């Protein structure tokens, strides 16, 4: 059995060894036979004897061997089968042992492939680490292990590329949707602020009561209804509310950060992320050229910026070291400088106050949103004060147009009220009080024209509009009150004053309109105290406060009145000049007509009717206008006599001119405007009267004798004036009296004239030398 177990050809070797053994025995037998020949012979003999038996035995042995061989074939076959099975069993045992070493490696590699397929790259990296450090060293002798070892670095690079690709897709996605993220964040910040404001209003009854004035009463009620509905909707859909961060899937960033950290390239990833975000920040901060044209342009600009920094703030708080507070602060300061520069540039193009107001509201929401995320926004509120000045400028331009339209549409007539209802409508718009007028029965007229209540209401509307900008600026009520008063002062002293000055200078504004403008400005000036009360009620700041500014718009209406008064004087003088221009004197007439000139009577009638309109003016204004008109008339008549183009004047013309001056004096003495003392108004014509009296009575001796004395009868007659007029009469006398040398009286008068002329010339020359 051991022979069979050792080698496959054991039987042959055994037979060979058996044959060799037989031969050895044969030789020994031969030796023995030789030694024992006799015995051998005997043995041969015996063998011969047993030959037959040996033959028979051989046959029996052969037959037995054959039968034994036939019987052992089955045993041999079974034995070979057993050998094969035992070899197979041993191989199986070896394979099982080896597979028990390899199966964990294959399972981990299969797990790695599965993780790669489902994009669990961070777990895949951990699996790779286990494969390299724990499993693969046990079976490194196998070829498949070598293939795995060679593939693992490639898989790492593939994971890096895939994660970086996901990061790029993430960056591209948030760049495209940053406006939506920012819009959501701003909306949530605005809702939070609205909610806080609503609670504050509920806790502060006085604030709400003061704000419910005029038009704001309706607006506040609407806001409360809208607020209530908003909160109800939020309660109904509370589960559906998503924060701005919920709109973004940050998993690509986390994966990429973990992958690069595991691979030891965390710093490379941080630098790449920050570099790309800086580039995106520059793109986000770059405004569109037409951004200033619509509020949507500003809204999208702010939303993109808010979305950008909301993402950065989230990355700051959920990752460790990817971005730092220093990095975000540096990025925000850079962005803030750019934002302020952009807003300064683009807001300067805004001419619509509504657009500027919406821009202000957007900036406030923008600032509040980012302030909620921890970014400093004080510079934005400082910028709002600059924009507030621009907003006030746009308001002033708008209200300038409104004022012009009101002045253009006004009829400059007192407001008629037919009944109590119409009267209450007017006084509801304008604070008018007049006890004397209240005693009158309807219908009656209010002294001001329609433009006064309209201007007053527009000033209040301006205050409302200015207040809208001052809200939400995180300023105290005192500061808001101060801002409202300053802007109102600008409206009164610059815009309204300019409109009034331009109105007064317009050519179609006549004396009646100027009188009404003076009356209107008087009532507007009186209404300024009500505007101060109106501002105090809005801001809840008492006027007794030390730092409360006062409306100094009173000077506006005083200046307008002075300008209107000056324009009245100018227009009166222009009208007088128009009448003077149509005067048609015959300067060579021999006798007067016996009555005043027609143009002068028309002029006096015009002045009488004009001064009747002036009864509504303050007394001093009407008196000054009347005195100015009389002085201008006297001066114009004097210039008419002394006109250089008038070469000759006859005594008849002097008499006719005297009749006209007498009518002027009668007009002055008739007291066309009450309030003059004595003959004050007549003194306007004193120069003309003394000059004409001197020529009418021909009292040259008295004039020349008393000249220079305070008690002179002709104190107001200037020698040069008398000389000019006398020379014109001398020339006329020479021309009209061709035969004067034949009449003694005419020759004497001519000599007298020449003598007086010489004396007057000597006086004039003496005066010039003295001067």
XYZ file of C-alpha atoms in Angstrom:
771
model
C 0.000 0.000 0.000
C 2.843 2.331 0.763
C 4.329 1.556 -2.624
C 1.139 2.550 -4.313
C 0.794 5.594 -2.207
C 4.266 6.869 -2.975
C 4.540 7.001 -6.753
C 2.363 6.302 -9.741
C 4.921 3.739 -11.254
C 5.508 1.969 -7.984
C 4.388 -1.390 -9.373
C 6.987 -1.435 -12.127
C 9.734 -0.384 -9.783
C 8.601 -3.001 -7.368
C 8.767 -5.654 -10.094
C 12.195 -4.499 -11.123
C 13.440 -4.674 -7.592
C 11.822 -8.078 -7.231
C 13.603 -9.328 -10.346
C 16.881 -8.003 -9.041
C 16.302 -9.725 -5.777
C 15.536 -12.963 -7.593
C 18.739 -12.738 -9.559
C 20.668 -12.189 -6.385
C 19.037 -15.197 -4.871
C 19.778 -17.157 -8.036
C 23.427 -16.372 -7.741
C 23.419 -17.284 -4.153
C 21.620 -20.465 -5.050
C 24.183 -21.132 -7.747
C 26.939 -20.602 -5.262
C 25.230 -22.753 -2.870
C 24.652 -25.265 -5.624
C 28.252 -25.206 -6.615
C 29.129 -25.574 -2.995
C 26.555 -28.158 -2.589
C 26.620 -29.717 -6.053
C 25.678 -33.048 -4.851
C 23.051 -31.620 -2.913
C 22.165 -29.640 -6.000
C 22.076 -32.785 -8.075
C 19.951 -34.214 -5.459
C 17.886 -31.168 -5.450
C 17.653 -31.214 -9.253
C 16.649 -34.715 -9.053
C 14.141 -33.781 -6.520
C 13.144 -30.832 -8.614
C 12.718 -32.971 -11.613
C 10.557 -35.009 -9.504
C 8.612 -32.099 -8.488
C 8.724 -30.594 -11.992
C 5.447 -31.951 -12.871
C 4.126 -30.722 -9.599
C 5.764 -27.362 -10.264
C 4.115 -27.133 -13.651
C 0.863 -27.891 -12.059
C 1.625 -25.380 -9.320
C 2.559 -22.765 -11.905
C -0.685 -23.223 -13.651
C -2.455 -22.997 -10.358
C -0.421 -19.899 -9.406
C -1.055 -18.275 -12.779
C -4.677 -19.019 -12.506
C -4.688 -17.733 -8.957
C -2.796 -14.589 -10.049
C -5.238 -14.038 -12.870
C -8.138 -14.439 -10.563
C -6.443 -12.189 -8.010
C -5.773 -9.581 -10.653
C -9.337 -9.694 -11.817
C -10.521 -9.354 -8.282
C -8.147 -6.353 -7.526
C -9.138 -4.215 -10.494
C -12.178 -2.887 -8.715
C -10.169 -2.286 -5.584
C -7.515 -0.443 -7.604
C -10.159 1.679 -9.294
C -11.728 2.578 -5.992
C -8.326 3.233 -4.516
C -7.448 5.645 -7.357
C -10.819 7.361 -6.893
C -10.103 7.733 -3.230
C -6.686 9.197 -4.032
C -8.206 11.696 -6.492
C -10.870 12.702 -4.035
C -8.361 13.250 -1.289
C -6.189 15.406 -3.591
C -9.270 17.416 -4.595
C -10.259 17.748 -0.971
C -6.842 19.054 -0.078
C -6.991 21.562 -2.963
C -10.430 22.705 -1.864
C -9.174 23.242 1.634
C -6.298 25.317 0.268
C -8.608 27.322 -1.945
C -10.979 27.961 0.932
C -8.158 29.241 3.043
C -6.929 31.532 0.304
C -10.436 32.734 -0.507
C -11.033 33.534 3.124
C -8.095 35.922 2.826
C -9.209 37.389 -0.516
C -12.957 37.721 0.007
C -12.759 40.764 2.393
C -10.554 42.513 -0.147
C -12.996 41.782 -2.946
C -15.937 42.806 -0.797
C -14.275 46.112 0.095
C -13.403 46.751 -3.537
C -16.980 45.954 -4.531
C -18.162 48.332 -1.825
C -15.798 50.963 -3.219
C -17.268 50.553 -6.692
C -20.779 50.801 -5.312
C -19.905 53.965 -3.390
C -18.417 55.458 -6.523
C -21.545 54.630 -8.497
C -23.846 56.329 -5.955
C -21.420 59.309 -5.623
C -20.516 58.671 -2.009
C -17.024 59.864 -2.628
C -16.050 60.651 0.918
C -16.995 57.103 2.015
C -15.166 55.746 -1.010
C -12.012 57.488 0.141
C -12.367 55.935 3.559
C -12.828 52.522 1.919
C -9.700 53.072 -0.155
C -7.784 53.885 2.989
C -8.884 50.619 4.621
C -8.010 48.649 1.484
C -4.527 50.097 1.313
C -3.672 49.832 4.985
C -5.473 46.674 6.107
C -6.688 44.308 3.411
C -4.411 44.512 0.384
C -1.134 43.808 2.289
C -2.501 40.340 3.246
C -2.955 39.234 -0.359
C -0.440 41.384 -2.158
C 1.012 38.298 -3.942
C -1.983 38.003 -6.229
C -2.182 39.775 -9.546
C -5.670 41.121 -8.985
C -4.352 42.880 -5.874
C -1.678 44.563 -7.937
C -4.340 45.723 -10.377
C -6.354 47.137 -7.480
C -3.329 48.888 -6.063
C -2.643 50.456 -9.451
C -6.308 51.583 -9.817
C -6.682 53.254 -6.433
C -4.684 56.448 -7.293
C -6.700 56.768 -10.499
C -9.908 56.470 -8.511
C -8.678 59.196 -6.137
C -8.007 61.529 -9.039
C -11.376 60.664 -10.505
C -13.038 61.495 -7.184
C -11.166 64.823 -7.037
C -12.218 65.685 -10.580
C -15.838 64.696 -9.975
C -16.042 66.603 -6.693
C -14.426 69.627 -8.291
C -16.881 69.391 -11.176
C -19.746 69.267 -8.671
C -18.273 72.287 -6.909
C -18.073 74.197 -10.191
C -21.684 73.280 -10.922
C -22.578 74.474 -7.428
C -20.767 77.782 -7.929
C -22.442 78.276 -11.288
C -25.816 77.442 -9.776
C -25.556 79.885 -6.885
C -24.274 82.545 -9.267
C -27.410 82.139 -11.373
C -29.785 81.865 -8.437
C -28.156 84.298 -6.014
C -30.878 86.850 -6.799
C -33.560 84.367 -5.738
C -31.647 83.517 -2.571
C -31.194 87.195 -1.778
C -34.816 88.001 -2.580
C -35.971 85.326 -0.157
C -33.598 86.556 2.554
C -34.701 90.174 2.061
C -38.357 89.156 2.112
C -37.891 87.263 5.367
C -36.001 90.174 6.914
C -38.748 92.550 5.801
C -41.444 90.284 7.257
C -39.555 90.082 10.525
C -39.203 93.845 10.613
C -42.887 94.332 9.759
C -43.830 91.962 12.546
C -41.627 93.830 15.022
C -43.052 97.162 13.873
C -46.585 95.850 14.293
C -45.834 94.777 17.849
C -44.247 98.134 18.545
C -47.296 99.958 17.206
C -49.583 97.850 19.359
C -47.518 98.755 22.413
C -47.396 102.437 21.524
C -50.896 103.825 21.108
C -49.777 107.429 20.846
C -47.531 106.670 17.904
C -50.382 105.102 15.988
C -52.741 107.901 16.917
C -50.356 110.581 15.705
C -49.669 108.790 12.465
C -53.394 108.490 11.664
C -53.655 112.025 10.331
C -55.265 112.920 7.029
C -54.404 110.534 4.271
C -52.174 108.399 6.524
C -55.223 107.282 8.473
C -56.403 105.277 5.498
C -52.901 104.048 4.686
C -52.245 102.846 8.233
C -55.566 100.994 8.336
C -54.772 99.300 5.046
C -51.343 98.357 6.336
C -52.838 96.765 9.451
C -55.280 94.733 7.345
C -52.489 93.621 5.019
C -50.318 92.780 8.026
C -53.054 90.688 9.565
C -53.612 88.779 6.347
C -49.883 88.223 5.988
C -49.581 86.745 9.449
C -52.632 84.550 8.854
C -51.149 83.274 5.598
C -47.867 82.593 7.363
C -49.676 80.585 10.042
C -51.483 78.546 7.405
C -48.348 77.813 5.404
C -45.855 77.768 8.231
C -44.588 74.338 7.282
C -43.908 75.470 3.720
C -41.717 78.448 4.696
C -38.133 77.943 3.661
C -35.180 80.006 4.721
C -32.769 81.397 2.178
C -30.241 78.702 3.082
C -32.824 75.990 2.459
C -32.933 77.001 -1.196
C -29.318 75.929 -1.636
C -27.891 72.402 -1.592
C -24.495 72.846 0.019
C -23.579 69.158 -0.160
C -21.151 69.647 -3.099
C -19.135 72.042 -0.954
C -19.109 69.701 2.022
C -18.137 66.731 -0.118
C -15.423 68.591 -1.927
C -14.065 70.000 1.336
C -14.012 66.569 2.993
C -12.498 64.919 -0.052
C -9.711 67.451 -0.380
C -9.132 67.362 3.372
C -8.827 63.566 3.321
C -6.482 63.791 0.354
C -4.362 66.384 2.152
C -5.199 69.149 -0.368
C -7.491 71.177 1.901
C -5.458 74.351 1.445
C -5.597 74.023 -2.350
C -9.382 73.701 -2.178
C -9.748 76.696 0.162
C -7.640 78.900 -2.103
C -9.595 77.787 -5.177
C -12.964 78.353 -3.497
C -12.038 81.819 -2.238
C -10.559 82.809 -5.593
C -13.679 81.754 -7.482
C -15.977 83.482 -5.007
C -13.987 86.698 -5.282
C -14.453 86.554 -9.055
C -18.172 85.993 -8.572
C -18.290 88.865 -6.085
C -16.867 91.208 -8.712
C -19.468 90.019 -11.223
C -22.283 90.418 -8.705
C -21.131 93.926 -7.783
C -20.997 95.023 -11.416
C -24.278 96.863 -12.116
C -26.173 97.017 -15.376
C -25.952 100.278 -17.271
C -29.738 100.820 -17.171
C -30.132 99.845 -13.516
C -31.246 103.339 -12.481
C -34.206 103.373 -14.868
C -36.457 100.983 -12.913
C -36.701 99.799 -9.333
C -36.484 96.210 -10.536
C -32.927 96.865 -11.661
C -31.964 97.927 -8.136
C -33.956 95.052 -6.610
C -32.129 92.458 -8.700
C -28.768 94.095 -7.918
C -29.400 94.012 -4.164
C -30.839 90.485 -4.283
C -27.732 89.143 -5.983
C -25.461 90.739 -3.394
C -27.562 89.512 -0.474
C -27.668 86.018 -1.987
C -23.894 86.017 -2.340
C -23.237 86.972 1.288
C -25.974 84.714 2.663
C -24.130 81.787 1.062
C -20.788 82.985 2.438
C -22.241 83.426 5.921
C -23.648 79.902 5.831
C -20.331 78.487 4.631
C -18.593 80.395 7.432
C -20.735 78.832 10.138
C -21.057 75.252 8.883
C -17.495 74.645 7.710
C -14.271 74.926 9.606
C -11.699 77.085 7.914
C -13.070 77.110 4.377
C -13.854 80.805 4.895
C -12.977 82.875 7.937
C -14.506 85.941 9.535
C -11.510 87.954 8.402
C -12.073 86.795 4.835
C -15.803 87.638 4.880
C -15.147 91.026 6.502
C -12.547 91.850 3.875
C -14.910 90.744 1.111
C -17.779 92.759 2.609
C -15.689 95.919 2.973
C -14.632 95.634 -0.654
C -18.246 95.024 -1.697
C -19.534 97.860 0.482
C -17.179 100.368 -1.110
C -18.254 99.226 -4.570
C -21.952 99.272 -3.635
C -21.731 102.811 -2.254
C -19.885 104.011 -5.357
C -22.459 102.362 -7.639
C -25.409 103.788 -5.717
C -23.898 107.254 -5.672
C -23.403 107.132 -9.433
C -26.701 105.582 -10.450
C -28.902 107.344 -7.924
C -27.656 110.681 -9.268
C -29.525 109.883 -12.510
C -32.844 109.406 -10.687
C -35.149 112.353 -11.211
C -38.312 110.630 -10.019
C -38.855 110.980 -6.238
C -40.977 107.808 -6.192
C -38.069 105.866 -7.663
C -35.652 107.405 -5.151
C -38.053 106.500 -2.326
C -38.306 102.915 -3.539
C -34.519 102.834 -3.802
C -34.298 104.028 -0.194
C -36.699 101.294 0.933
C -34.645 98.710 -0.934
C -31.422 99.969 0.667
C -33.032 99.806 4.123
C -34.229 96.231 3.556
C -30.839 95.373 2.055
C -29.012 96.841 5.054
C -31.345 95.250 7.614
C -30.988 91.857 5.933
C -27.202 91.911 5.924
C -27.104 93.384 9.408
C -29.114 90.353 10.520
C -26.304 88.185 9.178
C -23.711 90.123 11.170
C -22.352 92.475 8.497
C -21.765 96.154 9.502
C -24.019 98.510 7.503
C -23.460 101.919 9.092
C -21.939 103.257 5.870
C -25.134 102.354 4.013
C -27.216 104.426 6.412
C -24.729 107.275 6.015
C -25.240 106.949 2.266
C -28.995 107.162 2.818
C -28.499 110.636 4.258
C -26.787 111.644 1.020
C -29.613 110.098 -0.997
C -32.077 111.875 1.286
C -30.659 115.214 0.134
C -31.045 114.058 -3.461
C -34.570 112.848 -2.686
C -35.390 116.265 -1.295
C -34.004 117.834 -4.462
C -36.227 115.647 -6.645
C -39.177 116.484 -4.395
C -38.392 120.172 -4.699
C -38.295 119.866 -8.507
C -41.580 117.976 -8.543
C -43.263 120.419 -6.199
C -41.879 123.303 -8.214
C -43.876 122.004 -11.165
C -46.945 121.504 -8.958
C -46.677 125.048 -7.641
C -46.327 126.419 -11.174
C -49.395 124.495 -12.297
C -51.370 125.798 -9.323
C -50.345 129.378 -10.025
C -51.120 128.992 -13.720
C -54.605 127.604 -13.002
C -55.481 130.235 -10.386
C -57.931 132.962 -11.348
C -56.520 135.330 -8.668
C -59.950 136.166 -7.377
C -61.346 135.766 -3.852
C -62.881 132.333 -3.243
C -66.681 132.478 -3.419
C -68.597 130.270 -0.941
C -72.330 129.881 -1.456
C -73.188 127.959 1.718
C -71.874 126.503 4.943
C -70.835 123.224 3.296
C -68.580 124.940 0.756
C -67.123 127.079 3.511
C -66.275 124.020 5.617
C -64.666 122.328 2.610
C -62.346 125.305 2.165
C -61.390 125.644 5.832
C -60.829 121.874 6.046
C -58.036 122.385 3.529
C -56.691 125.656 4.883
C -56.708 126.988 8.479
C -58.582 130.244 7.904
C -60.121 132.250 10.734
C -61.872 135.614 10.432
C -64.471 136.602 13.017
C -65.744 139.479 10.878
C -66.237 137.229 7.857
C -67.977 134.608 9.994
C -70.619 137.180 10.896
C -71.464 137.781 7.221
C -74.259 135.821 5.630
C -73.864 133.503 2.659
C -72.954 133.835 -0.120
C -69.663 135.496 0.729
C -66.062 135.568 -0.441
C -62.901 134.520 1.302
C -60.069 137.026 0.802
C -57.559 134.548 -0.660
C -57.763 132.846 -4.049
C -57.940 129.133 -4.858
C -54.168 128.723 -4.964
C -53.790 129.342 -1.205
C -55.503 126.143 0.091
C -53.971 124.208 -2.782
C -50.467 125.438 -1.930
C -51.068 124.692 1.750
C -52.239 121.144 0.974
C -49.269 120.588 -1.320
C -46.892 121.708 1.421
C -48.485 119.112 3.716
C -48.160 116.514 0.959
C -44.499 117.448 0.666
C -44.069 116.900 4.407
C -45.713 113.484 4.065
C -43.426 112.637 1.149
C -40.364 113.813 3.072
C -41.477 111.783 6.104
C -41.643 108.623 3.999
C -37.913 108.823 3.401
C -37.104 109.581 7.031
C -38.858 106.438 8.245
C -36.849 103.247 8.853
C -33.545 105.140 9.014
C -33.049 104.140 12.654
C -33.137 107.781 13.718
C -34.800 109.348 16.732
C -38.026 111.315 16.522
C -36.101 114.503 17.242
C -33.804 113.924 14.263
C -36.765 113.109 12.019
C -38.521 116.266 13.193
C -35.410 118.300 12.443
C -35.092 116.757 8.967
C -38.756 117.480 8.171
C -38.441 121.101 9.232
C -35.254 121.611 7.249
C -36.735 120.138 4.076
C -39.926 122.168 4.562
C -37.848 125.301 4.995
C -36.091 124.514 1.719
C -39.456 124.069 0.030
C -40.667 127.428 1.286
C -37.524 129.517 0.977
C -36.247 128.136 -2.310
C -38.903 126.379 -4.373
C -42.036 128.278 -3.411
C -40.118 131.535 -3.220
C -38.687 131.021 -6.706
C -42.128 130.155 -8.100
C -43.623 133.270 -6.518
C -40.832 135.471 -7.820
C -41.211 134.039 -11.339
C -44.968 134.411 -11.136
C -44.708 138.037 -10.125
C -42.379 138.768 -13.051
C -44.631 137.199 -15.679
C -45.998 139.734 -18.142
C -49.610 138.523 -17.996
C -49.794 139.183 -14.258
C -51.543 142.503 -13.896
C -52.153 144.831 -10.994
C -55.253 142.949 -9.842
C -53.335 139.659 -9.808
C -50.448 141.292 -7.941
C -52.827 142.611 -5.298
C -54.283 139.117 -4.875
C -50.780 137.616 -4.656
C -49.946 139.990 -1.802
C -53.147 138.927 -0.012
C -52.390 135.258 -0.669
C -48.868 135.469 0.720
C -50.194 137.178 3.835
C -52.503 134.251 4.563
C -49.834 131.683 3.719
C -47.482 133.402 6.105
C -50.084 133.216 8.852
C -50.544 129.492 8.142
C -46.897 128.657 8.855
C -47.604 128.156 12.537
C -50.166 125.502 11.625
C -47.548 123.732 9.537
C -45.261 123.681 12.570
C -48.071 122.128 14.624
C -48.656 119.633 11.819
C -44.995 118.511 11.875
C -45.036 118.297 15.675
C -48.110 116.056 15.580
C -46.501 113.752 13.043
C -43.190 113.377 14.876
C -44.650 113.655 18.405
C -42.012 116.274 19.242
C -43.146 119.353 21.112
C -42.248 122.743 19.689
C -41.056 123.705 23.151
C -38.084 121.358 22.736
C -34.830 123.289 22.778
C -33.410 121.628 19.662
C -36.592 121.918 17.610
C -35.993 123.965 14.465
C -38.471 126.612 13.409
C -39.966 127.227 9.984
C -38.357 130.382 8.720
C -40.457 130.420 5.577
C -41.988 133.677 6.769
C -39.227 135.508 4.942
C -40.346 133.796 1.730
C -43.760 135.407 1.850
C -42.384 138.737 2.989
C -39.910 138.786 0.122
C -42.683 137.778 -2.281
C -44.859 140.581 -0.988
C -42.038 143.076 -1.339
C -41.413 141.842 -4.872
C -45.122 142.046 -5.681
C -45.289 145.515 -4.216
C -42.276 146.560 -6.275
C -43.882 145.017 -9.340
C -47.089 146.945 -8.589
C -45.107 150.174 -8.485
C -43.334 149.222 -11.705
C -46.509 148.267 -13.549
C -48.288 151.404 -12.355
C -45.409 153.486 -13.651
C -45.420 151.533 -16.919
C -49.144 152.181 -17.291
C -48.601 155.870 -16.565
C -45.853 155.886 -19.207
C -48.277 154.322 -21.701
C -50.761 157.136 -21.090
C -47.998 159.747 -21.278
C -46.870 158.322 -24.611
C -50.273 159.007 -26.179
C -50.199 162.645 -25.028
C -50.482 164.913 -28.035
C -49.705 168.490 -26.988
C -49.621 171.383 -29.440
C -46.621 173.123 -27.943
C -47.072 176.168 -30.155
C -50.765 176.755 -29.375
C -51.637 180.390 -28.704
C -54.344 179.624 -26.134
C -55.316 176.621 -24.054
C -58.457 174.536 -24.665
C -59.907 175.543 -21.318
C -60.111 171.914 -20.103
C -57.658 169.202 -19.188
C -56.254 166.864 -21.840
C -58.200 163.702 -22.606
C -55.269 161.343 -22.034
C -54.718 162.765 -18.557
C -58.361 162.361 -17.559
C -58.220 158.761 -18.752
C -55.049 158.238 -16.712
C -56.650 159.724 -13.582
C -59.746 157.539 -14.013
C -57.509 154.499 -14.374
C -55.630 155.405 -11.199
C -58.888 155.923 -9.278
C -60.233 152.479 -10.267
C -56.867 150.851 -9.585
C -56.583 152.323 -6.115
C -60.084 151.118 -5.324
C -58.780 147.560 -5.866
C -55.994 148.343 -3.424
C -58.464 148.596 -0.541
C -57.671 144.942 0.361
C -53.968 145.686 0.591
C -52.237 146.730 3.782
C -52.508 150.501 4.191
C -48.825 151.246 3.773
C -48.657 149.271 0.530
C -51.570 151.151 -1.018
C -50.224 154.516 0.219
C -46.763 153.753 -1.116
C -48.202 152.697 -4.472
C -50.278 155.869 -4.676
C -47.367 158.101 -3.699
C -45.082 156.306 -6.152
C -47.622 156.712 -8.966
C -48.066 160.447 -8.255
C -44.319 161.003 -8.060
C -43.757 159.127 -11.286
C -46.538 161.072 -12.986
C -45.056 164.364 -11.780
C -41.603 163.306 -12.940
C -42.923 162.207 -16.347
C -44.741 165.472 -16.874
C -41.619 167.370 -15.873
C -39.522 165.320 -18.325
C -42.080 166.054 -21.011
C -41.532 169.769 -20.531
C -37.769 169.437 -20.439
C -37.483 166.950 -23.302
C -34.478 167.861 -25.466
C -36.447 167.123 -28.621
C -38.976 169.777 -27.641
C -37.402 172.940 -29.027
C -40.201 175.481 -28.612
C -43.115 175.952 -26.224
C -45.716 178.690 -26.219
C -47.514 180.334 -23.343
C -50.745 178.716 -24.480
C -49.097 175.285 -24.154
C -47.947 176.240 -20.658
C -51.503 177.150 -19.752
C -52.832 173.871 -21.160
C -50.157 171.975 -19.268
C -51.137 173.889 -16.120
C -54.735 172.694 -16.495
C -53.480 169.091 -16.610
C -51.343 169.553 -13.504
C -54.326 171.075 -11.716
C -56.271 167.853 -12.427
C -53.391 165.874 -11.000
C -53.448 168.010 -7.871
C -57.199 167.579 -7.552
C -56.741 163.820 -7.827
C -54.085 163.913 -5.102
C -56.279 166.032 -2.831
C -59.287 163.671 -3.320
C -57.502 161.070 -1.118
C -57.650 158.124 -3.562
C -56.041 155.983 -0.855
C -56.957 156.746 2.756
C -54.327 157.315 5.382
C -52.368 160.297 4.030
C -51.832 163.140 6.444
C -52.630 166.642 5.233
C -51.383 167.526 1.753
C -48.678 164.839 1.710
C -49.834 163.412 -1.616
C -50.077 166.861 -3.230
C -46.419 167.437 -2.451
C -45.631 164.960 -5.244
C -46.504 167.732 -7.719
C -44.913 170.640 -5.788
C -41.993 170.957 -8.216
C -44.316 171.210 -11.198
C -46.656 173.583 -9.367
C -43.933 176.092 -8.410
C -42.401 175.930 -11.892
C -45.737 176.510 -13.627
C -46.711 179.250 -11.150
C -43.452 181.041 -11.914
C -44.218 181.021 -15.634
C -47.931 181.692 -15.280
C -47.529 184.852 -13.139
C -44.155 185.726 -14.676
C -42.785 186.550 -11.247
C -39.106 186.413 -12.118
C -38.087 189.294 -9.911
C -39.340 187.467 -6.814
C -37.700 184.228 -7.891
C -34.341 185.859 -8.573
C -34.506 187.990 -5.428
C -35.480 185.117 -3.075
C -33.385 182.399 -4.697
C -31.336 180.460 -2.187
C -33.470 181.499 0.809
C -35.439 178.922 2.837
C -38.528 181.136 2.722
C -38.455 181.480 -1.053
C -41.846 181.132 -2.748
C -40.227 179.142 -5.546
C -37.872 177.092 -3.446
C -38.401 173.851 -5.489
C -37.642 175.533 -8.868
C -34.175 174.674 -10.078
C -32.444 177.461 -12.084
C -31.307 175.051 -14.798
C -34.903 173.740 -15.177
C -36.303 177.266 -15.369
C -33.548 178.239 -17.834
C -34.288 175.288 -20.132
C -38.007 176.000 -20.238
C -37.481 179.759 -20.622
C -35.139 179.266 -23.581
C -37.815 177.136 -25.293
C -40.331 179.938 -24.729
C -37.845 182.507 -26.029
C -37.337 180.558 -29.223
C -41.086 180.176 -29.658
C -41.630 183.881 -29.052
C -39.079 184.758 -31.699
C -40.636 182.439 -34.260
C -44.265 183.316 -33.619
C -43.691 187.076 -33.401
C -42.026 187.970 -36.684
C -43.000 191.605 -36.306
C -42.211 191.793 -32.600
C -39.736 194.652 -33.224
C -42.667 196.812 -34.309
C -44.648 196.242 -31.071
C -43.254 197.848 -27.977
C -44.790 195.331 -25.469
C -43.389 192.395 -27.329
C -40.008 194.052 -27.566
C -40.060 194.712 -23.828
C -41.107 191.118 -23.076
C -38.395 189.781 -25.333
C -35.826 191.915 -23.627
C -37.116 190.749 -20.249
C -36.813 187.154 -21.302
C -33.272 187.723 -22.502
C -32.400 189.506 -19.278
C -33.862 186.674 -17.151
C -32.077 184.108 -19.294
C -28.772 185.845 -18.682
C -29.399 186.001 -14.948
C -30.435 182.346 -14.850
C -27.326 181.386 -16.763
C -25.189 183.237 -14.294
C -26.943 181.363 -11.460
C -26.423 178.040 -13.195
C -22.773 178.802 -13.896
C -22.296 179.903 -10.298
C -23.803 176.661 -9.104
C -21.561 174.582 -11.366
C -18.451 176.526 -10.221
C -19.481 176.035 -6.606
C -19.995 172.342 -7.245
